[in-house]
Coordinates of C-alpha atoms in Angstrom, one line a residue:
M1 CA 12.8 -60.7 -1.2
M2 CA 9.3 -59.4 -0.4
P3 CA 6.7 -60.8 -2.7
K4 CA 4.9 -58.4 -5.0
K5 CA 1.5 -57.3 -3.9
N6 CA -1.1 -58.1 -6.4
Q7 CA -3.3 -55.1 -7.3
N8 CA -7.0 -55.5 -7.8
P9 CA -7.8 -55.2 -11.6
S10 CA -10.8 -53.1 -10.9
Q11 CA -8.7 -50.7 -8.9
I12 CA -6.1 -50.5 -11.8
Y13 CA -9.0 -49.7 -14.2
S14 CA -10.3 -47.0 -11.8
D15 CA -6.9 -45.4 -11.5
I16 CA -6.4 -45.3 -15.3
S17 CA -9.9 -44.0 -16.0
N18 CA -9.5 -41.2 -13.4
S19 CA -6.3 -40.1 -15.0
I20 CA -7.7 -40.0 -18.5
S21 CA -8.7 -36.5 -19.7
R22 CA -11.2 -36.1 -22.5
I23 CA -9.9 -33.4 -24.9
V24 CA -12.7 -31.3 -26.5
A25 CA -12.7 -28.1 -28.5
P26 CA -15.4 -25.4 -28.8
T27 CA -17.6 -25.5 -32.0
S28 CA -17.1 -23.2 -35.0
E29 CA -20.4 -21.6 -33.9
F30 CA -18.7 -20.6 -30.6
Y31 CA -15.8 -18.9 -32.3
S32 CA -18.2 -17.1 -34.7
N33 CA -19.9 -15.4 -31.8
F34 CA -16.9 -14.1 -29.9
S35 CA -14.0 -11.8 -30.7
Q36 CA -10.4 -12.8 -29.9
A37 CA -10.4 -10.5 -26.8
E38 CA -13.6 -12.0 -25.5
V39 CA -12.3 -15.6 -25.9
L40 CA -9.1 -14.6 -24.1
E41 CA -11.1 -13.0 -21.3
L42 CA -13.3 -16.1 -21.0
I43 CA -10.1 -18.3 -20.8
K44 CA -8.6 -16.1 -18.1
I45 CA -11.8 -16.1 -15.9
L46 CA -12.1 -19.9 -16.4
E47 CA -8.6 -20.4 -15.2
L48 CA -8.8 -18.0 -12.3
R49 CA -12.4 -18.3 -11.1
R50 CA -13.7 -21.4 -12.8
E51 CA -16.6 -19.4 -14.3
I52 CA -18.0 -18.6 -17.7
P53 CA -19.5 -15.1 -17.3
L54 CA -23.2 -15.1 -17.7
K55 CA -23.0 -12.1 -20.1
Y56 CA -21.6 -14.5 -22.8
S57 CA -24.6 -16.7 -22.6
Y58 CA -26.6 -14.0 -24.5
K59 CA -24.5 -14.1 -27.6
G60 CA -25.3 -16.1 -30.7
R61 CA -28.0 -18.7 -30.2
G62 CA -28.0 -17.8 -26.5
A63 CA -30.1 -14.7 -27.5
K64 CA -32.8 -16.9 -28.8
I65 CA -32.7 -19.0 -25.6
W66 CA -33.1 -16.0 -23.5
N67 CA -35.9 -14.4 -25.6
N68 CA -37.9 -17.7 -25.6
F69 CA -37.6 -17.8 -21.8
Y70 CA -38.6 -14.1 -21.6
Q71 CA -41.6 -14.5 -23.9
K72 CA -42.8 -17.6 -22.1
Y73 CA -42.2 -16.8 -18.4
V74 CA -41.8 -13.0 -18.1
V75 CA -44.1 -11.3 -20.6
P76 CA -47.4 -10.9 -18.7
K77 CA -50.3 -12.9 -19.9
W78 CA -53.9 -12.6 -18.8
Y79 CA -53.6 -15.5 -16.4
Q80 CA -50.3 -14.3 -14.9
T81 CA -49.4 -11.5 -12.5
P82 CA -48.1 -8.3 -14.1
N83 CA -44.4 -8.0 -15.0
V84 CA -42.6 -6.7 -11.9
E85 CA -40.2 -4.3 -13.8
I86 CA -43.0 -2.8 -15.9
A87 CA -44.9 -2.2 -12.7
L88 CA -41.9 -0.6 -10.9
L89 CA -41.2 1.7 -13.9
K90 CA -44.8 2.9 -13.7
Q91 CA -44.7 3.2 -9.9
N92 CA -41.5 5.4 -10.1
F93 CA -42.5 7.4 -13.2
E94 CA -42.5 10.7 -11.3
Y95 CA -38.8 10.3 -10.5
I96 CA -37.7 9.4 -14.0
N97 CA -39.8 11.5 -16.3
G98 CA -37.6 14.6 -16.2
D99 CA -39.4 16.5 -13.5
Y100 CA -36.8 15.5 -10.8
Q101 CA -34.0 17.2 -13.0
N102 CA -36.3 20.1 -14.2
C103 CA -35.5 19.0 -17.7
H104 CA -37.7 18.5 -20.7
N105 CA -35.8 16.3 -23.1
I106 CA -34.7 12.7 -22.1
N107 CA -32.4 10.2 -23.6
I108 CA -33.0 6.7 -22.5
V109 CA -29.8 4.7 -22.4
D110 CA -30.8 1.1 -21.9
V111 CA -27.7 -0.8 -20.7
G112 CA -28.3 -4.5 -21.3
S113 CA -31.4 -3.8 -23.4
G114 CA -32.3 -7.4 -24.3
N115 CA -35.4 -7.3 -26.4
S116 CA -36.4 -3.8 -25.0
Y117 CA -39.8 -5.2 -23.9
P118 CA -39.6 -3.9 -20.3
V119 CA -39.4 -0.3 -21.4
K120 CA -42.3 -0.3 -23.9
K121 CA -44.9 1.2 -21.6
F122 CA -42.4 3.6 -20.0
I123 CA -41.3 5.0 -23.3
S124 CA -45.0 5.3 -24.4
Q125 CA -45.6 7.4 -21.3
L126 CA -42.6 9.7 -22.0
D127 CA -43.7 9.9 -25.7
R128 CA -47.2 11.1 -24.7
L129 CA -45.5 13.9 -22.7
G130 CA -43.3 14.8 -25.7
R131 CA -40.1 14.3 -23.6
I132 CA -38.4 11.4 -25.3
N133 CA -35.4 12.6 -27.3
K134 CA -33.8 9.3 -28.4
Y135 CA -33.5 5.7 -27.2
I136 CA -30.1 4.0 -27.1
A137 CA -29.9 0.3 -26.7
L138 CA -26.6 -1.2 -25.5
D139 CA -25.9 -4.9 -25.2
I140 CA -23.0 -7.2 -25.4
S141 CA -25.0 -9.4 -27.8
N142 CA -25.5 -8.2 -31.4
E143 CA -28.3 -10.7 -31.7
M144 CA -30.1 -9.0 -28.7
L145 CA -29.7 -5.6 -30.4
I146 CA -31.4 -7.0 -33.5
L147 CA -34.3 -8.1 -31.4
A148 CA -34.4 -4.7 -29.7
K149 CA -34.4 -2.8 -32.9
T150 CA -37.1 -5.0 -34.5
N151 CA -39.4 -4.5 -31.5
F152 CA -38.7 -0.8 -30.8
T153 CA -39.0 0.5 -34.3
K154 CA -42.3 -1.4 -34.7
W155 CA -43.6 0.1 -31.5
F156 CA -42.2 3.6 -31.9
P157 CA -41.4 4.3 -35.6
K158 CA -41.1 8.1 -35.0
I159 CA -38.6 7.9 -32.0
E160 CA -34.9 7.9 -32.9
F161 CA -33.3 4.5 -32.2
N162 CA -29.6 4.0 -31.8
S163 CA -27.7 0.9 -30.7
S164 CA -24.2 -0.5 -30.1
T165 CA -22.6 -3.6 -28.8
F166 CA -21.1 -2.7 -25.4
D167 CA -19.9 -4.4 -22.2
V168 CA -20.5 -2.4 -19.1
E169 CA -18.3 -4.7 -17.1
T170 CA -15.2 -3.5 -18.9
S171 CA -15.6 0.3 -19.5
S172 CA -17.7 3.4 -19.0
I173 CA -20.2 4.4 -21.8
P174 CA -18.8 6.9 -24.4
G175 CA -20.8 10.1 -24.6
E176 CA -20.7 9.8 -28.4
F177 CA -23.6 7.3 -28.1
W178 CA -26.0 10.1 -27.4
Q179 CA -24.2 13.3 -28.3
K180 CA -24.0 15.0 -31.6
S181 CA -22.2 18.2 -32.4
T182 CA -25.3 19.5 -34.2
D183 CA -27.7 18.4 -31.5
F184 CA -28.6 21.7 -29.8
A185 CA -31.1 19.8 -27.6
N186 CA -28.1 18.4 -25.6
K187 CA -28.1 21.5 -23.4
N188 CA -31.5 20.8 -22.2
T189 CA -31.3 17.0 -22.3
V190 CA -30.6 14.5 -19.5
N191 CA -29.8 10.8 -19.7
I192 CA -31.7 8.2 -17.8
F193 CA -29.5 5.1 -17.6
L194 CA -31.5 1.9 -17.2
H195 CA -30.0 -1.3 -16.0
L196 CA -33.0 -3.6 -15.7
G197 CA -33.7 -7.3 -15.5
V198 CA -31.9 -7.5 -12.0
T199 CA -28.8 -7.7 -14.2
I200 CA -26.6 -6.1 -11.5
A201 CA -27.1 -9.3 -9.5
N202 CA -25.5 -11.4 -12.3
H203 CA -22.2 -9.5 -12.7
L204 CA -18.8 -10.8 -11.7
D205 CA -17.7 -7.5 -10.3
R206 CA -20.7 -5.4 -9.3
N207 CA -18.6 -2.6 -7.8
R208 CA -16.8 -2.1 -11.1
V209 CA -20.1 -2.0 -13.0
F210 CA -21.4 0.7 -10.6
Q211 CA -18.2 2.7 -11.1
N212 CA -18.4 2.4 -14.9
L213 CA -22.0 3.6 -14.8
R214 CA -21.2 6.5 -12.5
D215 CA -18.3 7.5 -14.9
S216 CA -20.8 7.6 -17.7
M217 CA -23.1 10.1 -16.0
D218 CA -23.3 13.9 -15.8
K219 CA -24.6 15.6 -12.7
N220 CA -28.2 15.7 -13.8
D221 CA -28.4 12.2 -15.1
L222 CA -30.0 9.3 -13.3
L223 CA -29.3 5.6 -13.0
V224 CA -32.2 3.3 -12.6
F225 CA -31.7 -0.4 -11.9
T226 CA -33.6 -3.3 -10.4
N227 CA -32.5 -6.1 -8.1
E228 CA -33.7 -8.2 -5.2
I229 CA -33.5 -7.5 -1.5
G230 CA -32.7 -10.4 0.9
S231 CA -30.2 -12.8 2.2
N232 CA -28.5 -15.1 -0.3
S233 CA -27.5 -17.6 2.4
Q234 CA -31.1 -18.2 3.4
W235 CA -32.0 -19.5 -0.1
D236 CA -34.5 -22.3 0.4
G237 CA -33.0 -24.4 -2.4
K238 CA -36.1 -24.2 -4.5
V239 CA -35.3 -23.4 -8.2
R240 CA -37.7 -21.0 -9.9
G241 CA -37.7 -18.3 -12.5
G242 CA -34.4 -17.7 -14.1
C243 CA -32.6 -20.1 -11.8
K244 CA -34.8 -22.8 -13.3
Y245 CA -35.9 -22.1 -16.8
H246 CA -33.1 -19.8 -18.1
V247 CA -30.4 -21.9 -16.5
D248 CA -31.7 -25.1 -18.1
G249 CA -31.3 -23.4 -21.5
I250 CA -27.8 -22.1 -20.7
Y251 CA -26.6 -25.4 -19.4
Q252 CA -27.6 -27.3 -22.6
W253 CA -26.2 -24.5 -24.8
M254 CA -22.8 -24.5 -22.9
Q255 CA -22.5 -28.3 -23.3
N256 CA -23.1 -28.1 -27.0
E257 CA -20.8 -25.1 -27.6
I258 CA -17.9 -26.4 -25.6
G259 CA -18.3 -30.0 -26.5
I260 CA -19.0 -31.6 -23.1
S261 CA -20.8 -34.9 -23.2
S262 CA -24.0 -34.8 -21.1
E263 CA -23.0 -38.1 -19.5
D264 CA -19.8 -36.4 -18.2
C265 CA -21.4 -33.6 -16.3
E266 CA -24.4 -32.5 -14.2
L267 CA -26.1 -29.2 -13.3
V268 CA -25.8 -28.1 -9.7
R269 CA -27.6 -25.2 -8.2
K270 CA -26.5 -23.9 -4.7
Y271 CA -25.6 -21.1 -2.5
D272 CA -21.9 -20.1 -3.0
V273 CA -20.5 -18.9 0.3
E274 CA -17.4 -17.5 -1.2
T275 CA -19.3 -15.0 -3.5
D276 CA -22.4 -14.8 -1.4
S277 CA -24.5 -15.6 -4.4
I278 CA -27.0 -18.2 -5.6
T279 CA -25.2 -20.0 -8.4
A280 CA -25.7 -22.7 -11.1
K281 CA -22.6 -24.7 -11.9
I282 CA -21.5 -27.4 -14.3
K283 CA -20.0 -30.2 -12.2
F284 CA -17.6 -32.5 -14.1
N285 CA -17.8 -36.2 -13.6
Q286 CA -14.7 -36.8 -15.8
N287 CA -11.4 -35.1 -16.3
Y288 CA -11.6 -32.7 -19.3
T289 CA -9.2 -30.7 -21.3
L290 CA -10.8 -27.7 -23.0
S291 CA -8.7 -26.8 -26.1
F292 CA -9.0 -23.3 -27.6
S293 CA -7.2 -23.3 -31.0
Q294 CA -8.8 -20.6 -33.2
L295 CA -8.6 -16.8 -33.6
G296 CA -4.9 -17.0 -33.2
I297 CA -5.3 -18.6 -29.7
D298 CA -3.6 -21.8 -28.6
Q299 CA -4.4 -22.6 -25.0
Q300 CA -5.7 -25.5 -23.0
I301 CA -7.5 -25.6 -19.7
E302 CA -7.5 -28.7 -17.5
I303 CA -10.8 -29.4 -15.6
L304 CA -10.5 -32.2 -13.0
K305 CA -13.2 -34.6 -12.1
D306 CA -15.6 -33.1 -9.4
E307 CA -14.6 -29.6 -10.3
E308 CA -17.4 -27.1 -10.9
I309 CA -17.7 -24.2 -13.4
T310 CA -20.2 -21.4 -12.6
I311 CA -22.5 -20.5 -15.5
W312 CA -25.1 -18.4 -13.7
R313 CA -25.2 -16.3 -10.6
H314 CA -27.6 -14.1 -8.6
H315 CA -26.7 -11.8 -5.7
K316 CA -29.4 -10.3 -3.5
Y317 CA -28.6 -7.1 -1.6
Q318 CA -29.3 -6.0 1.9
I319 CA -30.1 -2.2 1.8
P320 CA -27.1 -1.2 4.0
E321 CA -24.8 -3.2 1.7
L322 CA -26.3 -1.7 -1.4
I323 CA -26.0 1.9 -0.1
Q324 CA -22.3 1.2 0.8
D325 CA -21.5 -0.1 -2.7
L326 CA -23.2 2.9 -4.3
E327 CA -21.3 5.4 -2.2
K328 CA -18.1 3.5 -2.9
A329 CA -18.7 4.1 -6.6
G330 CA -19.6 7.8 -6.2
L331 CA -23.3 7.4 -6.5
Q332 CA -26.0 8.8 -4.2
L333 CA -29.3 7.1 -3.6
V334 CA -32.3 9.2 -4.7
H335 CA -35.1 6.8 -4.1
Y336 CA -36.0 3.1 -4.0
S337 CA -39.2 1.3 -3.8
H338 CA -40.4 -2.3 -3.4
S339 CA -42.8 -4.1 -5.7
K340 CA -45.9 -5.5 -4.0
Y341 CA -43.9 -8.8 -3.7
L342 CA -41.4 -7.0 -1.5
S343 CA -38.2 -8.7 -2.7
P344 CA -37.8 -7.0 -6.1
I345 CA -36.8 -3.3 -5.9
M346 CA -36.1 -0.4 -8.2
V347 CA -33.2 1.9 -7.2
I348 CA -32.7 5.4 -8.5
C349 CA -29.3 7.1 -8.1
K350 CA -27.5 10.2 -9.2
V351 CA -23.9 11.3 -9.2
A352 CA -22.9 12.0 -5.5
D353 CA -22.4 15.6 -4.5
S354 CA -18.7 16.5 -4.2

C-alpha cells in the first residue's frame, strides 16, 4: 500500500479560502433607485458582459456624485480654461440656430441632459433671437431631471420646460414629448437633438443609440453630439478628467450599493482591446455571489476571484469609423469641428437622403 501524501496545511487553507464565496446583497437604496426591468437588464448584462452600464451610475445618489464632479472640474472658473462643450456650441451656432433648416422655431431635445449647465449660454443666444419654442430634458435619472429643472427654470423662467425619464439605449424618442395637437407652431418648428458630454463614448451599443436617435428625427431635424477623436489603443495610461475623478466616485458608490468590501476588490483602469475602449473595472480579489432578491427577483451571479466588472467606458472615434457608423444608422454628416484642443469634436447630423 502506498503511503498517504501529507498535504501542506497552508495549501489546504489556501484551497478552502479560494473556494469560499462571499454572499452579498444590494442595499435597499439600490432597489429604491431601479425598476424591476432595469434590475433585470443589469443582471443580464452582468452575466453576459461582466459590466454595470455607466448609465445606471447617474441614478439615486449617483446624480449627486456626478453633479459634484461637474461643478468642481467642468464648470469653468476664472483660473480654468473654458468649458469645451460650451465653446463648441458657440463655435457651431450658425448651424444649429435654425438658419440651416430655414426655420424660425426650435425645440431643444436634450438627451442625457444632466444638470443642463452646458446648454445655458446656447439657449440664451436662441432666446435673444426669439427662436426657442421649448426645452425638453430627457435623462435616465429622475434625480438628474430635478437638477435640470431647478437650474433651467431659474435661468429661463419664461421658456417652456418639459422633462421625462428616458433611456436612449433602449428605444427611440416618442414625438409626444414635443408635439401637442393644439401646437400650431409645430408646422414651422424643428427639433435640435443634443447628446452632449461625450456620452456617445460611454454607451454599450453606440450603433443602436445612433439608430434610436435617427428614428426620433424628422427630415429637417438635426442631431448634435460631442465626442473625442483619436486612437483608444494609444492611451498613455494617465488617468485624468472623468477617468479619474468621476470614476473614483462611481467605484465607491458601486461598492456601497452592491455590498462589496473594499478589501476584496480594486479599481483597474486600462485599454480594453475587445471593445476598443478605455475602461475602469472592479477587479475582485475574492469569490463573490451577488444575490438579487427584491422586486420579485430571485437571481444570483457568481463572480470569481480575479474577474473584472466594467463600470466606466470611453470610446474615441477615428473620423472614417464615425462616418461609417452614422451612415449605418441612416444619418448624414452635416458638419463637424474640433475644439482648440483638437481631440474633442462637435458633430452635426441630419437624416440621410433616401
